[in-house]
Coordinates of C-alpha atoms and ligand atoms in Angstrom, one line a residue:
M20 CA 12.4 -21.3 13.3
N21 CA 9.6 -20.5 10.9
K22 CA 9.1 -16.8 10.5
K23 CA 5.6 -15.4 10.0
V24 CA 4.7 -14.7 6.4
I25 CA 3.9 -11.1 5.1
L26 CA 2.4 -10.2 1.8
S27 CA 1.6 -6.7 0.7
G28 CA 1.5 -4.6 -2.5
I29 CA 1.0 -1.2 -4.0
Q30 CA -0.8 -0.4 -7.3
A31 CA 1.5 0.6 -10.1
T32 CA -0.3 3.9 -10.8
G33 CA 2.6 6.2 -10.4
N34 CA 2.8 9.3 -8.2
L35 CA 3.1 7.6 -4.9
T36 CA 2.3 9.8 -1.9
L37 CA 3.6 10.3 1.6
G38 CA 0.5 8.3 2.6
N39 CA 1.7 5.2 0.7
Y40 CA 5.1 5.7 2.3
L41 CA 4.1 6.1 5.9
G42 CA 1.1 3.8 5.7
A43 CA 2.9 1.0 3.9
I44 CA 6.5 1.0 2.6
N45 CA 8.1 2.5 5.7
N46 CA 6.5 -0.3 7.8
W47 CA 7.5 -3.0 5.3
K48 CA 11.1 -1.9 5.6
K49 CA 11.0 -2.5 9.4
M50 CA 9.6 -6.0 9.1
Q51 CA 12.2 -7.5 6.9
E52 CA 14.4 -8.9 9.6
D53 CA 11.7 -10.6 11.6
Y54 CA 9.3 -11.8 8.9
D55 CA 9.3 -13.7 5.6
C56 CA 8.3 -10.8 3.4
N57 CA 6.7 -10.8 0.0
Y58 CA 6.2 -7.4 -1.6
M59 CA 4.4 -7.2 -4.8
I60 CA 3.9 -4.6 -7.5
A61 CA 0.1 -4.7 -8.2
D62 CA 0.0 -4.1 -11.9
L63 CA -3.1 -6.2 -12.6
H64 CA -5.1 -4.1 -10.2
T65 CA -4.3 -0.9 -12.1
L66 CA -6.2 -2.2 -15.1
T67 CA -9.5 -1.3 -13.4
I68 CA -8.9 2.2 -14.6
R69 CA -7.8 3.2 -18.1
N70 CA -4.0 3.4 -18.4
N71 CA -1.7 4.4 -21.2
P72 CA 0.2 1.1 -21.8
D73 CA 3.6 2.7 -21.9
T74 CA 2.9 4.7 -18.8
L75 CA 1.8 1.5 -17.0
R76 CA 5.1 -0.2 -18.0
N77 CA 7.1 2.7 -16.7
N78 CA 5.1 3.0 -13.5
T79 CA 5.7 -0.7 -12.8
L80 CA 9.4 -0.4 -13.1
D81 CA 9.4 2.9 -11.2
L82 CA 7.6 1.3 -8.3
L83 CA 10.1 -1.5 -8.2
A84 CA 13.0 1.1 -8.1
L85 CA 11.1 2.9 -5.4
Y86 CA 10.7 -0.2 -3.2
I87 CA 14.4 -0.8 -3.4
A88 CA 15.3 2.9 -3.0
A89 CA 13.0 3.0 0.1
G90 CA 15.0 0.3 1.7
I91 CA 13.2 -2.9 0.7
D92 CA 16.2 -5.2 0.3
P93 CA 15.8 -7.8 -2.5
E94 CA 18.2 -10.0 -0.6
K95 CA 15.9 -10.1 2.4
S96 CA 12.5 -9.7 0.9
N97 CA 10.9 -11.3 -2.2
I98 CA 9.9 -8.5 -4.6
F99 CA 7.9 -9.4 -7.6
I100 CA 5.4 -8.2 -10.2
Q101 CA 1.9 -9.5 -9.7
S102 CA 1.2 -10.3 -13.4
H103 CA 4.4 -12.5 -13.6
V104 CA 2.7 -15.0 -11.4
A105 CA -0.2 -16.4 -13.3
A106 CA -1.6 -18.1 -10.2
H107 CA -2.9 -14.7 -9.0
A108 CA -5.4 -14.4 -11.8
E109 CA -6.2 -18.1 -11.7
L110 CA -7.0 -18.2 -8.0
A111 CA -8.9 -15.0 -8.3
W112 CA -11.3 -16.7 -10.7
I113 CA -11.9 -19.6 -8.3
L114 CA -12.4 -17.2 -5.3
N115 CA -14.9 -15.1 -7.3
C116 CA -17.1 -18.2 -7.2
Y117 CA -16.9 -18.1 -3.4
T118 CA -17.6 -14.4 -3.0
Y119 CA -21.0 -12.8 -2.9
M120 CA -22.2 -9.8 -4.8
G121 CA -23.5 -8.3 -1.6
E122 CA -20.1 -8.5 0.1
L123 CA -18.4 -6.7 -2.8
S124 CA -21.2 -4.1 -3.0
R125 CA -20.4 -3.1 0.6
M126 CA -16.7 -2.3 -0.1
T127 CA -16.3 1.4 0.5
Q128 CA -13.4 1.7 -2.1
F129 CA -15.7 0.3 -4.8
K130 CA -18.3 2.9 -3.9
D131 CA -15.8 5.7 -3.9
K132 CA -14.1 4.6 -7.1
S133 CA -17.3 4.0 -9.0
A134 CA -18.3 7.5 -8.1
K135 CA -15.0 8.9 -9.3
H136 CA -15.0 6.8 -12.6
A137 CA -18.7 6.9 -13.3
D138 CA -18.0 6.4 -17.0
N139 CA -16.1 3.1 -16.4
I140 CA -17.6 1.0 -13.7
N141 CA -16.2 -2.2 -15.0
S142 CA -16.6 -5.6 -13.4
G143 CA -12.8 -5.6 -12.6
L144 CA -13.4 -2.6 -10.3
F145 CA -16.2 -4.6 -8.6
T146 CA -14.2 -7.9 -8.1
Y147 CA -10.9 -6.1 -7.4
P148 CA -10.9 -7.2 -3.7
V149 CA -11.1 -10.8 -4.8
L150 CA -7.9 -10.5 -6.7
M151 CA -6.4 -8.9 -3.6
A152 CA -7.6 -11.9 -1.6
A153 CA -5.9 -14.2 -4.1
D154 CA -2.7 -12.2 -3.8
I155 CA -2.7 -12.7 0.0
L156 CA -4.0 -16.3 0.3
L157 CA -1.6 -17.8 -2.3
Y158 CA 1.3 -17.0 0.0
Q159 CA -0.4 -18.3 3.1
A160 CA 0.3 -14.9 4.6
D161 CA -0.1 -14.4 8.4
L162 CA 0.0 -10.6 8.2
V163 CA -0.9 -8.0 5.7
P164 CA 0.7 -4.7 6.4
V165 CA -1.5 -2.0 4.9
G166 CA -2.9 1.5 5.7
E167 CA -6.2 1.9 7.3
D168 CA -8.1 2.2 4.0
Q169 CA -7.3 -1.4 3.0
K170 CA -8.5 -3.0 6.2
Q171 CA -11.9 -3.8 4.8
H172 CA -10.4 -5.7 1.9
V173 CA -8.3 -7.8 4.3
E174 CA -11.4 -8.5 6.3
L175 CA -13.1 -9.7 3.2
T176 CA -10.1 -11.9 2.4
R177 CA -10.5 -13.5 5.8
N178 CA -14.2 -14.2 5.2
I179 CA -13.5 -15.7 1.8
A180 CA -10.8 -17.9 3.2
E181 CA -12.9 -19.0 6.2
R182 CA -15.8 -19.9 3.9
F183 CA -13.5 -21.9 1.6
N184 CA -11.8 -23.7 4.5
K185 CA -15.2 -24.6 6.0
I186 CA -16.3 -26.3 2.8
Y187 CA -13.0 -28.0 1.8
G188 CA -11.0 -28.2 5.1
D189 CA -7.8 -26.3 5.9
T190 CA -6.5 -24.7 2.7
F191 CA -5.8 -21.1 3.5
K192 CA -4.1 -19.4 6.4
I193 CA -6.4 -16.8 7.8
P194 CA -4.5 -13.5 7.5
E195 CA -4.6 -10.5 9.8
P196 CA -4.5 -6.9 8.7
Y197 CA -1.4 -5.3 10.2
I198 CA -2.0 -1.6 10.6
Q199 CA 0.8 0.1 12.3
G200 CA 1.8 3.5 13.5
V201 CA 0.5 6.9 13.9
A202 CA 0.2 7.5 10.2
A203 CA -2.0 4.6 9.1
R204 CA -4.3 7.1 7.5
V205 CA -2.4 10.2 6.3
M206 CA -5.0 12.9 5.3
G207 CA -4.9 15.4 2.5
L208 CA -3.2 18.7 3.3
Q209 CA -6.0 20.8 1.7
D210 CA -8.8 18.5 2.7
P211 CA -7.8 16.9 6.0
T212 CA -11.1 15.0 6.2
S213 CA -10.2 12.8 3.2
K214 CA -7.2 10.5 2.9
M215 CA -4.1 11.7 1.0
S216 CA -4.5 10.1 -2.4
K217 CA -2.5 9.6 -5.6
S218 CA -5.4 10.8 -7.6
S219 CA -6.4 13.9 -5.6
T220 CA -7.4 16.7 -8.0
I221 CA -7.0 19.4 -5.4
P222 CA -3.8 21.3 -5.9
N223 CA -1.2 20.9 -3.0
D224 CA -3.3 18.2 -1.3
S225 CA -0.8 15.4 -1.7
I226 CA 2.9 15.2 -1.1
F227 CA 4.4 13.0 -3.8
L228 CA 7.5 11.0 -3.1
N229 CA 9.3 12.6 -6.0
D230 CA 8.4 16.1 -5.0
E231 CA 11.4 18.5 -4.9
P232 CA 12.2 20.0 -1.5
D233 CA 10.9 23.5 -2.4
I234 CA 7.6 22.0 -3.5
I235 CA 7.3 20.0 -0.3
L236 CA 7.9 23.1 1.7
K237 CA 5.4 25.1 -0.3
K238 CA 2.7 22.4 0.1
F239 CA 3.2 22.2 3.9
K240 CA 3.2 26.0 4.2
K241 CA -0.2 26.0 2.4
A242 CA -1.7 23.2 4.5
I243 CA -5.1 23.9 5.9
T244 CA -5.1 24.3 9.6
D245 CA -7.5 26.3 12.0
S246 CA -7.4 29.7 13.6
E247 CA -6.4 28.6 17.1
N248 CA -2.6 28.7 16.3
I249 CA -1.9 26.1 19.0
V250 CA -0.1 22.9 18.1
R251 CA -2.5 20.5 19.8
F252 CA -3.7 17.1 18.7
D253 CA -7.5 16.9 18.3
K254 CA -8.6 14.9 15.3
E255 CA -12.2 16.0 15.5
K256 CA -11.9 19.7 16.0
K257 CA -8.4 20.2 14.5
P258 CA -8.1 17.6 11.7
G259 CA -5.5 19.6 9.7
I260 CA -3.0 20.3 12.5
S261 CA -3.6 16.7 13.9
N262 CA -2.6 15.3 10.5
L263 CA 0.6 17.3 10.6
I264 CA 1.4 16.1 14.1
S265 CA 0.9 12.5 13.0
I266 CA 3.2 13.0 10.0
Y267 CA 5.9 14.6 12.2
S268 CA 5.4 11.9 14.8
A269 CA 5.7 9.0 12.3
I270 CA 8.9 10.4 10.9
T271 CA 10.7 11.6 14.0
G272 CA 9.4 8.9 16.3
E273 CA 8.4 11.5 18.9
G274 CA 5.1 11.1 20.7
K275 CA 2.2 13.5 20.2
E276 CA 2.5 15.0 23.7
N277 CA 6.2 15.7 23.2
I278 CA 5.5 17.4 20.0
E279 CA 2.8 19.6 21.6
K280 CA 5.3 20.6 24.3
K281 CA 8.1 21.2 21.8
F282 CA 6.0 23.6 19.7
D283 CA 4.2 25.2 22.6
G284 CA 3.9 28.9 21.9
K285 CA 5.5 28.6 18.5
G286 CA 2.5 28.9 16.2
Y287 CA 1.6 27.0 13.0
G288 CA 4.1 28.8 10.7
E289 CA 7.1 27.4 12.5
F290 CA 5.6 24.0 13.0
K291 CA 4.7 23.6 9.3
V292 CA 8.3 24.4 8.3
A293 CA 9.5 21.8 10.9
V294 CA 7.2 19.1 9.4
A295 CA 8.3 20.0 5.9
E296 CA 11.9 19.8 6.9
C297 CA 11.6 16.3 8.5
V298 CA 9.7 15.0 5.4
I299 CA 12.4 16.5 3.0
E300 CA 15.2 14.8 5.1
E301 CA 13.3 11.5 5.2
L302 CA 12.7 11.4 1.5
K303 CA 16.1 12.7 0.3
P304 CA 18.1 9.4 0.5
M305 CA 15.3 7.5 -1.2
Q306 CA 15.0 10.1 -4.0
N307 CA 18.7 9.9 -4.7
K308 CA 18.8 6.1 -4.7
Y309 CA 15.8 6.0 -6.9
K310 CA 17.5 8.1 -9.6
E311 CA 20.5 5.8 -9.6
L312 CA 18.3 2.7 -9.9
K313 CA 16.3 4.1 -12.7
D314 CA 19.5 4.3 -14.7
N315 CA 20.1 0.6 -14.1
P316 CA 17.3 -1.3 -15.9
D317 CA 19.4 -4.5 -16.1
Y318 CA 19.6 -4.7 -12.3
L319 CA 15.9 -4.1 -12.0
E320 CA 15.1 -6.8 -14.5
K321 CA 17.3 -9.3 -12.6
I322 CA 15.4 -8.5 -9.4
Y323 CA 11.9 -8.9 -10.9
R324 CA 12.8 -12.1 -12.8
R325 CA 14.3 -13.7 -9.7
G326 CA 11.3 -12.5 -7.6
A327 CA 8.8 -14.1 -10.0
E328 CA 10.6 -17.4 -9.8
R329 CA 10.5 -17.5 -6.1
A330 CA 6.9 -16.3 -5.9
K331 CA 5.7 -18.9 -8.5
E332 CA 7.2 -21.7 -6.4
I333 CA 5.1 -20.7 -3.4
A334 CA 2.0 -19.7 -5.2
I335 CA 1.7 -22.9 -7.3
K336 CA 1.5 -25.1 -4.2
T337 CA -1.5 -23.3 -2.9
L338 CA -3.2 -23.1 -6.4
K339 CA -2.6 -26.9 -6.9
D340 CA -4.2 -27.7 -3.6
V341 CA -7.2 -25.5 -4.4
Y342 CA -7.7 -27.0 -7.9
E343 CA -7.6 -30.5 -6.4
K344 CA -10.1 -29.6 -3.6
V345 CA -12.7 -28.0 -5.9
G346 CA -12.4 -31.0 -8.3
L347 CA -10.4 -29.8 -11.3
V348 CA -8.4 -32.5 -13.0
W349 CA -4.8 -31.4 -12.4
Ligands
LIG104 P1 -2.9 1.3 -2.9 O1 -2.0 1.1 -4.0 O2 -4.0 2.2 -3.0 O3 -2.0 1.8 -1.6 C1 -0.8 1.1 -1.2 C2 -0.7 1.1 0.3 O4 -0.6 2.5 0.8 C3 -1.6 2.6 1.8 N1 -2.1 4.0 1.7 C4 -2.1 4.8 2.8 N2 -1.7 4.7 4.1 C5 -1.9 5.7 4.9 N3 -2.4 6.9 4.5 C6 -2.8 7.1 3.2 N4 -3.3 8.3 2.8 C7 -2.7 6.0 2.3 N5 -3.0 5.9 1.0 C8 -2.6 4.6 0.7 C9 -2.7 1.6 1.5 O5 -3.4 1.3 2.7 C10 -1.8 0.4 1.0 O6 -1.3 -0.3 2.1 N6 -5.4 -2.9 -3.3 C11 -4.2 -2.3 -2.8 C12 -2.9 -3.0 -3.4 C13 -2.9 -4.4 -3.2 C14 -2.6 -5.1 -2.0 C15 -2.7 -6.5 -2.3 C16 -2.3 -4.7 -0.7 C17 -3.1 -5.4 -4.2 N7 -3.0 -6.6 -3.6 C18 -2.5 -7.5 -1.4 C19 -2.1 -5.7 0.2 C20 -2.2 -7.1 -0.1 C21 -4.2 -0.9 -3.1 O7 -4.9 -0.5 -4.0 O8 -3.4 -0.1 -2.4

């Protein structure tokens, strides 16, 4: 029986947040039994902002260790580093020629990032979603498990693939975004109207996956709520407390109504501590395993080398088909 194919990735920018965990990695872990999973470390994408080269190298290996520590099993899923498979950059070039400037200008992430990095609006930042389309289409992925913020990029991927297929006949599988769970968009703890982000400059806004328990507790205690002091889900009127309910729900598996009942009459102070405690408990095994893996670079190297070999085998088939279809001598 052929399993459906999954492809997803995270940028190797360091400082992963609880948003990355609940919106992506935690769901990936659950999909390993039933799907043919490819999980990539997106190092090429990080070049759209300025990085210190040593830091990027460290972040890349850190992210690999974190995937494994979080429960992505290299015996079940293919884990690889994007730049190790040259086909990603090669297909991205071809797809650039089938993507319109207008489409890329409408990407909200491009608009946000160019506002944030006004001194470095490079063309990589602009064509970044095309590289992401290449990542996905090379593996003929059926599903792309991502958080809410990446949905627009997967939709663009579909449009590019459909356009290409229309001209050249069936070449790419049309992928679906797979956005799961109550925490597909974890919001900032200090600004619950914006997503929790690795690059937030607001202190205590993001929970980082390597935060110590006392820091996590402190951040949740300081989380912005409202003056009602009733644990009730209302995204519009109570974005702060609703975000905390979503986080608690994603981790414990309890429904929102259950949570409201459980904390009825208890007030925000107690609820915030409960949320912090469940996050601390959830992250603890991953944090411990991560430390062990970081001390074992040989093992990590074995995993990424093997991953690259497997990924290349799949990717080259799609790339070859594309090269032939567009008329390159191959
Ligand atoms: P990145 O690195 O920004 O984020 C990685 C994953 O984490 C999810 N995420 C969140 N989910 C819920 N709440 C949040 N606050 C939150 N913040 C981040 C993202 O939706 C994503 O799933 N371009 C991608 C990386 C990428 C990729 C790909 C993804 C490169 N190629 C191919 C899928 C398929 C990115 O920058 O994600």
